[in-house]
Every structure is written in structure tokens, then in C-alpha cells.
Amino acid sequence: MHTLETCRALDRRDPLARHADRFARAESGAIHFDANSMGAMPVDAPERIRRVMTECWRDKSRRAWTSEGWVERPRQLGADICHLVGARPGDVVVCDNTTVNLFKILSYAWKLRRGGGVILTESHNFPTDLHVAQGFVRLLADLGVEARVRTAESRDRVEAMLDRDVAILYLTQTDYRSSERWDIAEMNERAHAVGALTVWDLSHSAGAVDVDLAGAGTDFAVGCGYKYLCGGPGGPAFLYVNPIHQDGTWPTISGWMGHAKWDQFLTEYEPDPGAARHLTGTPPVIANEVFAAAAEIWREVDRKDMARKHESLTETLIALLEQECGPLGVGINSPREYRNRGGHVSFSHPGAGPVSEALTDHGLLSSFRYPNSIRLGMSPLYHRHEDVWEAVAIIKDVLAREAWRDPMYQVVSI
Amino acid sequence: MHTLETCRALDRRDPLARHADRFARAESGAIHFDANSMGAMPVDAPERIRRVMTECWRDKSRRAWTSEGWVERPRQLGADICHLVGARPGDVVVCDNTTVNLFKILSYAWKLRRGGGVILTESHNFPTDLHVAQGFVRLLADLGVEARVRTAESRDRVEAMLDRDVAILYLTQTDYRSSERWDIAEMNERAHAVGALTVWDLSHSAGAVDVDLAGAGTDFAVGCGYKYLCGGPGGPAFLYVNPIHQDGTWPTISGWMGHAKWDQFLTEYEPDPGAARHLTGTPPVIANEVFAAAAEIWREVDRKDMARKHESLTETLIALLEQECGPLGVGINSPREYRNRGGHVSFSHPGAGPVSEALTDHGLLSSFRYPNSIRLGMSPLYHRHEDVWEAVAIIKDVLAREAWRDPMYQVVSI
């Protein structure tokens, strides 16, 4: 039986509790349980940006490139967060967006694998992951090179379809709807057994659950920077390259920032020896500064602490949802065993669309996914168990009073 | 004979004069003549960003995606600036960085051209332009497809090498060192006569000189957003696709933001019918908001006024440099005829490296290019002829007093 008191007791034992106040809460006091969509803002981010805009852009102009270390930022930010996904500094860089990074890494893996073959993924992977693979195969077809994307309808089917025709196993670790989580180590092993390389999208995992890329023998990974990592709306993404692949071939997009000697303005391309060869153009200074506000906090966070806190938050959430809202039509969609569950918890309700709208008006921000599920994305950095208690109290109230049946909420949104 | 008075008289007749105060000047009062490296900051940009961070990110979180029109921004910003390069709304989008856009567009053009062949460019093109082409050819080679980059040592050689083997003529309109400017219409015509497509990099042209992409029959163009366009350090770039090519084939990087129905989360990719198919991942919200501060100003600017102002500024600069500093060892590197000259003016001096450092300390920001030239990039939006007078007075003073010979300036920077 969970109570407000048991939640507070958990908060008192939380080694990450001190970070919660480093993130801003909405002026309305609303609880944002949408870390899966957009992580919260570090309190000092606006002041950092003001400084960069006035003291650097306005006052120093181009001289700030060197005096402020703007060019090294993508490498530095990668070093700041790499421990969260079990990688070494130098193996992760922060750059571009998730889609561009997926393309760069998928095509790079393809080139390394040579000999062609199948890109195996799930049919319910996130749209942009699927689109990137479809577009890459179309590019190859336009060039007269044969390749195929094969999509499996279920996790069992992925395992069944993982045969010697597969060049690349291309998966998102945590499903963006159900929150089902793959065991990366196990799938890497299966892929390698048939000669395939692995490309993982960690968008709904990084900054929430325990990911050990190096320990799991991962070939490549990519992830979003603006969800659990709190890098700002549409902020830069990241990519990981296993050291054994870093000097395998040229990056697909060879740009001056990935040049081994970028500061010499050489005309012949020479790739950086490490993962940084996948950097492309001029770094987005202001977006990187926003990311840096969060990265500064992440540097102090132990991965195991992060994962334990996340487990505790989501276990508490599931238990409370069942305890308080089970009789009101709430069912848990996400896996019950923590090791099978990613960053968010998804629950079903027949009125999920309007319920989600009503929750917003009652002080709880969630995200609705068609047709009948609501996602609650929880951050180990800034959410408290007491927030979970309050959130469930809001859900219970909205369902018990049937507040969501108000015609103003009968609008379906995605 | 130019005097402070003739400069002021030109400013009084300047139709763009009212915009100058909409850009911030350095607190030190220094004159930034480095619009070629980083355009100035719109005065209201910091407040816009503060609002987006607090009222949107902090208070609305994910709901801001729809309420703030964040997803439409890349299209909207393209529509805001398209008239500056002679394009229609819908033919320009603002996204990614210049390098990524060069890759997307060069590979797209290659696919349209079919049949393979040569990518023809200049050996002194900007490094990242060269690297992208080298990397694309390497990608093709890794896939067993033959292609070549051929580089011409001079403009005459480009014309001589433009034969039927050429698939794509790939040029930067304004040379980043000398400021030599290509006639786009003439080169498009020559390229089309041999069956080649054209890809132009407008990084040192857009927002300064008169570019008429549609009128010139341009196939594709790409450009930097943070130079003359004032989109913020490392801010988003832009790309242009001629309507005749927009539905030619899939974009190389097929992402959810380039999907015809991005808001439906469909698993099968279907390209947007227009240039927007080249959008990739989630838009960089904060970076786009910075760009929007400048775009709001650009919307009010007539392209012809912009070009006339720029011509007047740079003609005045050249005349004053010769008049005041010619006897002090200054030589003009840039073309004398305005139609052959791009955004900046480059002059030579035997001590250019230390001179540029000394100028900074004396209140004039320029950019040095190895071995002996200094670039002054001038913006028709926020520079005044009186600024030109003051800048030349500083140069004259530093040279006449040989202030640059101070050992503290004997550092070579790029």
C-alpha cells in the first residue's frame, strides 16, 4: 500500500534529490510527466543563453569561436553524457538531430558491413527511424545497389527473422508507445552470431534507464537530446560509435567539423580518428549552450543511481495507478518487469484522448497516443515520488468525477 | 574624394537606415565588420529567447509544439527570406547546417541526373563544400558506383572543364577569401547546355548581394544562415530547390519532418510534395527562434534596396581604403567591378595577421585569412556609411602608427 508518506520516505532516501531544484517547474505549478516528449528546463539555462547572446555573440562576435570553445562543444557534450549510456569520452558526440544521426550511422554501418543485405527492424518502430531506413534503401536503389528493409510485426518475429541475410539490426530500444524495452546485450549477441551489426536508437532510454553500450558490445547508437536528457526543445541529438568501428571508413557526410585538422582549412578531407568524424557543419552554438546547462548536471549523476531512481519512480507510479485508478478503468500497457520497461509508463483508458486533455487542465501534463493510451514520462533527475502521488491523485480525481466527459475535451490529438 | 560628410549624406538617402537600430552593437562600441563570419544580433533576440524558454519550454512543455507553430517554422522561415534570393515561398526551407544541406542537395541532384559522371568544382572552394563532395564520391565508391570530383584551379578552367562528362556544377557563388562572385545565370546556362545540373552555395552572398535564383534558372542552392542573414552563431542554414525538381525523387535523408503527412505518424514514408521534403528531424526550436528575430526584419527588406545599399557600402569602403590607406601598404584583393564581387571586401597588407589583431584592440573587428589578407564583411541591414568612415580611420591609424608591430600582435591566427 503506497501513501503520501511512503512516497515522501522514498524521496528522503533519494541520492539524486538535490538535483530536482535545479530544474524549473511551470509557473502554474503543473506537474510535467512528459519527460518522454520534452525534458524540463534547467533553472540556469535562460541566464546562460542571455550571456552567450550578449557577451559572446553581440560583444565578441567571431572571436568567441575560439575564446569560448564553441568548436569543441560537440565533443565536450558527448564526454559529459557518455557515462549515462556506458560509453567512454570520445565515443559519443552531440550533434545534428536524431534523424540526421540515424542516417549517418545507418549508412556508415552499411558501408562497413559491405556485401549488402537486409536492414531488419520492427514495423512499429518510430516513424522517422523507419523513414530513414526506407530512404536509405531508396538511395541505394537509385544508385543501382540492392538492399531491403524488412520489418517484423513483433519482438518474437525480430528474433525469428534475424538470419544470415541481415546486415544491420536496427532497433529502438524502448518502444515509444508501450515502453517495451529490448535487452541490448542479448540482441547484440544474436546479431553478431549471424554476422550483423547493430544500430540502436536510445531516444526513449537515455537519461532514464540503465544502458551499457560498451559492456553490451554495441556497434552503434543514436539518441534524442531533448527528452530525458533535457537538452531543450528540438535540441541536439547524440551518436555513439564503438571504438572498433571508429576508423572503419569515411563518414557518409564528410564535413569540416569532422576533419582531423578542421582548424587548418585543408581542401582534402581527412577524417577525425574517432567518433567525431561524424560531426558535420558549424556547431549550433545557442542550442549547444542549452544542452550544456543540462550536461553540467548530468556530469554529477551516477548511472546506477539514475536507473535505481527511475525504477523506483515508475514502480511507484504503476502501483499507485492500480491501487487508486484500477477500479476507474485504468490498465497498465507497459511491461510489469522493470528490466523490460523503458523511460515512460503507458496506461490505457477508453477515454484516453479527452482524459489527457482534462489532465492538462487539472495540472498534470501527459501525452496521449492514439487510440487509447496515455504516456507518463518520468525523469530520475527532477521528479519526486511525491510528484507521483500528486499526479495519480489528479488522474483519480479526473476519472472519478468524469471531468473528461466535458465536451471541451472531446478533441482527439496525437 | 570621400569625407565623413559624403558618408553621412549617403546614410541620409539610405532606404534601409531604419533597420540599423534593430541590431545590437557591442557594448565596447566596437565596429563589427565581420558580417561574413557572423552577422549581428537583432536587439529583440534575447527577449524572444527568454520568452520561448520560460513561457513555452518551462510552462507549456510539449503542448508548445502545436500552440507555437514550432513544426511549421522551417517552412515559415524559408518563406520569410526567400525573396532575398529570388525564390518563391515553398521553394526555400530553413534547416540543419550548411554541410548537411550540401550533402542532401548534392546527393539529390546526383540521383536526378542519373547516369553518373563528374562533380565539377573549384579547388579553392570552401573546405566543407569540397569535403562533402569528396565524401559523397567515397560513399558511391564504397557502394560500387563510379563518380569523380574534378577541381578547377581557376574560373577560366571551370569553364574549360564544363563538358558533357559533368553531371553537376557545384560552386560557391562568392569566394570566401577574395570575394570573387560568379554570375549564376551565365553559369547555369553553360551547365544546362552540356546537360549538367547546378548546385550553388550562397553562404557569402545571401543577405548581401542581388541573387535571383529563379530568374537565373538555378537548379539547387544552399546557404549559411548565420552570416549576412544574422541567424545567430551556428544557426540554421537554408536550401532551395527549383520547382521543376521538387518532386523528382525521394530526399536522401527521409525523415518525419519531410513527410507529406508528418502529423499522422505513418510508418511508410511519403515525401512532402515540395522543397520541404528535405526537412529531416525535429526542428531546433531555440535556434529557429533566434533566426526568426532576423527573419522578421528581412521580411520588410526589398532585395534591390539591399543590393544597392551593399554596393554603396562596399564601393565606399574600397574608395576610402585606397584614398586613406593605399600609401600605407593596403591593396584591394577583391574584384573592382561590383557585379563580380560578393559580400565582403578583402584587402592585403604584408602584416595582415598582426594588423587584424591590432584592429580588434582599436575597435574594429575584421577577419584575417592566411597569408596576408583581411576581410571586411559588410551588412546592408545594419552598417552605415559613417561606420565605413570610422573603420577606415581606425585602419589608417593602426597602420600609420605601426601599432600592429607591437609583439603582442605577432600571433598568426586563421
Coordinates of C-alpha atoms in Angstrom, one line a residue, chain B residues 20-267:
Chain B
A20 CA 20.3 49.7 -38.3
D21 CA 19.0 50.3 -34.8
R22 CA 17.2 47.0 -34.7
F23 CA 20.6 45.3 -34.3
A24 CA 22.8 45.4 -31.2
R25 CA 26.2 47.0 -31.2
A26 CA 29.0 45.6 -29.0
E27 CA 29.0 47.1 -25.5
S28 CA 32.5 48.3 -26.2
G29 CA 31.2 50.3 -29.2
A30 CA 33.5 48.3 -31.5
I31 CA 32.6 48.2 -35.1
H32 CA 31.9 44.6 -36.3
F33 CA 32.9 44.4 -40.0
D34 CA 32.6 40.6 -39.9
A35 CA 29.1 40.0 -41.3
N36 CA 30.9 37.5 -43.5
S37 CA 31.7 35.4 -40.4
M38 CA 28.8 36.2 -38.0
G39 CA 26.0 38.6 -38.6
A40 CA 24.9 41.0 -35.8
M41 CA 22.3 40.2 -33.2
P42 CA 18.8 41.6 -33.5
V43 CA 18.1 43.7 -30.4
D44 CA 15.0 41.8 -29.5
A45 CA 16.5 38.3 -29.9
P46 CA 17.4 37.8 -26.2
E47 CA 13.9 38.7 -25.1
R48 CA 12.4 36.4 -27.7
I49 CA 14.5 33.5 -26.5
R50 CA 13.8 34.2 -22.8
R51 CA 10.1 34.0 -23.7
V52 CA 10.4 30.8 -25.6
M53 CA 12.4 29.2 -22.8
T54 CA 10.2 30.2 -19.9
E55 CA 6.7 30.7 -21.3
C56 CA 6.9 27.8 -23.8
W57 CA 9.5 25.2 -22.7
R58 CA 9.1 25.6 -19.0
D59 CA 5.4 26.4 -18.8
K60 CA 3.8 24.6 -21.8
S61 CA 6.3 21.9 -22.5
R62 CA 5.2 19.6 -25.3
R63 CA 2.0 21.5 -25.9
A64 CA 4.0 24.3 -27.4
W65 CA 4.8 22.2 -30.4
T66 CA 1.3 22.9 -31.7
S67 CA 0.3 26.1 -29.9
E68 CA 3.5 27.9 -31.1
G69 CA 3.7 26.5 -34.6
W70 CA 7.2 25.1 -34.0
V71 CA 6.8 22.4 -36.6
E72 CA 5.9 24.8 -39.3
R73 CA 8.8 27.1 -38.5
P74 CA 11.3 25.7 -41.1
R75 CA 8.8 26.4 -43.8
Q76 CA 7.8 29.8 -42.4
L77 CA 11.4 31.0 -42.1
G78 CA 12.1 29.8 -45.7
A79 CA 9.1 31.9 -46.8
D80 CA 10.4 34.9 -44.8
I81 CA 13.8 35.0 -46.6
C82 CA 13.1 33.5 -50.0
H83 CA 12.7 36.9 -51.7
L84 CA 16.3 37.8 -50.8
V85 CA 17.5 35.1 -53.2
G86 CA 14.8 35.4 -55.8
A87 CA 12.8 32.4 -54.8
R88 CA 9.1 31.8 -54.1
P89 CA 7.7 30.7 -50.7
G90 CA 7.7 27.0 -50.6
D91 CA 10.9 26.7 -52.6
V92 CA 13.2 27.5 -49.6
V93 CA 13.3 25.9 -46.2
V94 CA 15.5 26.7 -43.2
C95 CA 17.0 23.6 -41.6
D96 CA 20.1 21.7 -40.4
N97 CA 23.5 23.3 -41.1
T98 CA 25.2 24.2 -44.4
T99 CA 27.2 21.0 -44.6
V100 CA 24.2 18.7 -44.1
N101 CA 22.2 20.6 -46.6
L102 CA 25.1 20.5 -49.1
F103 CA 25.1 16.7 -48.7
K104 CA 21.4 16.4 -49.0
I105 CA 21.2 18.6 -52.1
L106 CA 24.3 17.3 -53.9
S107 CA 23.2 13.7 -53.5
Y108 CA 19.6 14.6 -54.5
A109 CA 20.9 16.3 -57.7
W110 CA 23.1 13.3 -58.4
K111 CA 20.1 11.0 -58.2
L112 CA 18.1 13.2 -60.5
R113 CA 20.9 13.4 -63.1
R114 CA 21.2 9.6 -63.2
G115 CA 23.9 8.1 -65.4
G116 CA 26.7 9.3 -63.1
G117 CA 29.6 11.5 -64.1
V118 CA 31.7 14.3 -62.8
I119 CA 31.0 16.8 -60.0
L120 CA 32.9 19.8 -61.1
T121 CA 34.0 22.4 -58.6
E122 CA 36.8 24.8 -57.8
S123 CA 40.0 23.7 -56.0
H124 CA 39.7 26.8 -53.7
N125 CA 36.1 26.2 -52.8
F126 CA 35.4 26.4 -49.1
P127 CA 36.7 23.3 -47.3
T128 CA 33.4 21.8 -46.2
D129 CA 32.0 22.1 -49.7
L130 CA 34.9 20.1 -51.0
H131 CA 34.7 17.6 -48.2
V132 CA 31.0 16.9 -48.8
A133 CA 31.7 16.2 -52.4
Q134 CA 34.7 14.0 -51.6
G135 CA 32.7 12.1 -49.0
F136 CA 29.8 11.6 -51.4
V137 CA 32.1 10.2 -54.1
R138 CA 33.6 8.0 -51.4
L139 CA 30.2 6.8 -50.4
L140 CA 29.4 6.0 -54.1
A141 CA 32.7 4.2 -54.4
D142 CA 32.0 2.1 -51.3
L143 CA 28.8 1.1 -53.0
G144 CA 30.5 0.2 -56.2
V145 CA 29.3 3.3 -58.1
E146 CA 31.8 5.3 -60.1
A147 CA 31.9 9.1 -59.7
R148 CA 34.5 11.7 -59.6
V149 CA 35.1 15.2 -58.2
R150 CA 37.1 17.3 -60.6
T151 CA 38.5 20.6 -59.3
A152 CA 39.5 23.5 -61.4
E153 CA 42.3 25.8 -60.4
S154 CA 40.7 28.9 -61.8
R155 CA 37.5 30.3 -63.0
D156 CA 38.7 30.0 -66.6
R157 CA 39.4 26.4 -66.0
V158 CA 35.9 25.7 -64.7
E159 CA 34.5 27.0 -67.9
A160 CA 37.0 24.9 -69.9
M161 CA 36.3 21.8 -67.9
L162 CA 32.5 22.1 -68.1
D163 CA 31.8 19.4 -70.7
R164 CA 29.4 16.6 -71.3
D165 CA 31.0 14.4 -68.6
V166 CA 29.9 16.8 -66.0
A167 CA 26.8 15.8 -64.0
I168 CA 26.8 18.6 -61.5
L169 CA 28.4 22.0 -61.5
Y170 CA 29.0 22.6 -57.8
L171 CA 30.1 26.1 -56.9
T172 CA 30.2 28.7 -54.2
Q173 CA 29.0 31.9 -55.7
T174 CA 31.3 34.2 -53.7
D175 CA 34.8 33.1 -52.9
Y176 CA 35.3 33.2 -49.1
R177 CA 38.7 34.7 -49.5
S178 CA 38.8 37.0 -52.5
S179 CA 35.1 37.7 -52.6
E180 CA 35.1 37.0 -56.4
R181 CA 31.5 36.4 -57.4
W182 CA 30.2 34.1 -60.1
D183 CA 27.4 35.1 -62.5
I184 CA 24.8 32.5 -61.6
A185 CA 22.7 32.9 -64.7
E186 CA 25.6 32.7 -67.0
M187 CA 26.9 29.5 -65.4
N188 CA 23.5 27.9 -65.1
E189 CA 23.1 28.4 -68.9
R190 CA 26.6 26.9 -69.6
A191 CA 25.9 24.0 -67.3
H192 CA 22.5 23.3 -68.8
A193 CA 23.9 23.5 -72.3
V194 CA 26.1 20.4 -71.5
G195 CA 23.3 18.6 -69.6
A196 CA 24.6 19.4 -66.1
L197 CA 22.6 20.5 -63.1
T198 CA 23.8 23.3 -60.8
V199 CA 24.2 23.4 -57.0
W200 CA 25.2 26.8 -55.6
D201 CA 26.5 27.6 -52.2
L202 CA 25.3 31.2 -51.4
S203 CA 26.9 31.4 -47.9
H204 CA 28.9 34.6 -48.8
S205 CA 26.1 36.1 -51.0
A206 CA 22.7 35.7 -49.4
G207 CA 21.6 38.8 -47.5
A208 CA 24.3 40.9 -49.2
V209 CA 24.2 40.9 -53.0
D210 CA 21.5 40.5 -55.5
V211 CA 20.7 36.8 -56.1
D212 CA 17.9 35.8 -58.4
L213 CA 17.8 32.0 -58.2
A214 CA 14.5 31.5 -60.1
G215 CA 15.3 34.2 -62.7
A216 CA 18.7 32.6 -63.3
G217 CA 17.2 29.1 -63.8
T218 CA 19.1 27.7 -60.9
D219 CA 18.5 24.0 -60.1
F220 CA 19.6 24.0 -56.4
A221 CA 21.1 26.2 -53.8
V222 CA 22.2 26.0 -50.2
G223 CA 23.4 28.7 -47.8
C224 CA 24.6 29.6 -44.4
G225 CA 22.1 31.3 -42.0
Y226 CA 24.5 32.9 -39.5
K227 CA 26.5 35.3 -41.7
Y228 CA 24.7 38.1 -43.5
L229 CA 21.3 36.6 -42.6
C230 CA 22.0 37.2 -38.9
G231 CA 20.5 33.9 -37.8
G232 CA 22.8 33.5 -34.7
P233 CA 26.2 31.7 -34.2
G234 CA 25.9 28.3 -35.9
G235 CA 22.3 29.0 -36.6
P236 CA 20.2 27.0 -39.1
A237 CA 21.1 27.1 -42.8
F238 CA 18.7 27.1 -45.8
L239 CA 18.2 25.2 -49.0
Y240 CA 16.5 26.0 -52.3
V241 CA 15.0 23.5 -54.8
N242 CA 13.8 24.7 -58.2
P243 CA 10.1 23.7 -58.5
I244 CA 10.9 21.6 -61.6
H245 CA 13.0 19.3 -59.4
Q246 CA 10.9 19.3 -56.2
D247 CA 9.1 16.0 -56.8
G248 CA 11.9 14.4 -58.8
T249 CA 12.8 11.7 -56.3
W250 CA 12.9 11.0 -52.6
P251 CA 15.2 13.1 -50.5
T252 CA 18.4 11.4 -49.4
I253 CA 17.6 11.8 -45.7
S254 CA 14.0 10.8 -45.4
G255 CA 12.8 12.0 -42.0
W256 CA 9.5 12.5 -40.4
M257 CA 9.6 16.3 -40.8
G258 CA 9.8 15.9 -44.6
H259 CA 6.8 13.5 -44.7
A260 CA 3.8 14.7 -46.6
K261 CA 1.6 13.9 -43.5
W262 CA 4.1 14.2 -40.7
D263 CA 1.4 14.7 -38.1
Q264 CA -0.1 11.3 -38.8
F265 CA 2.8 9.3 -37.6
L266 CA 2.6 7.0 -40.6
T267 CA 5.1 4.1 -40.9

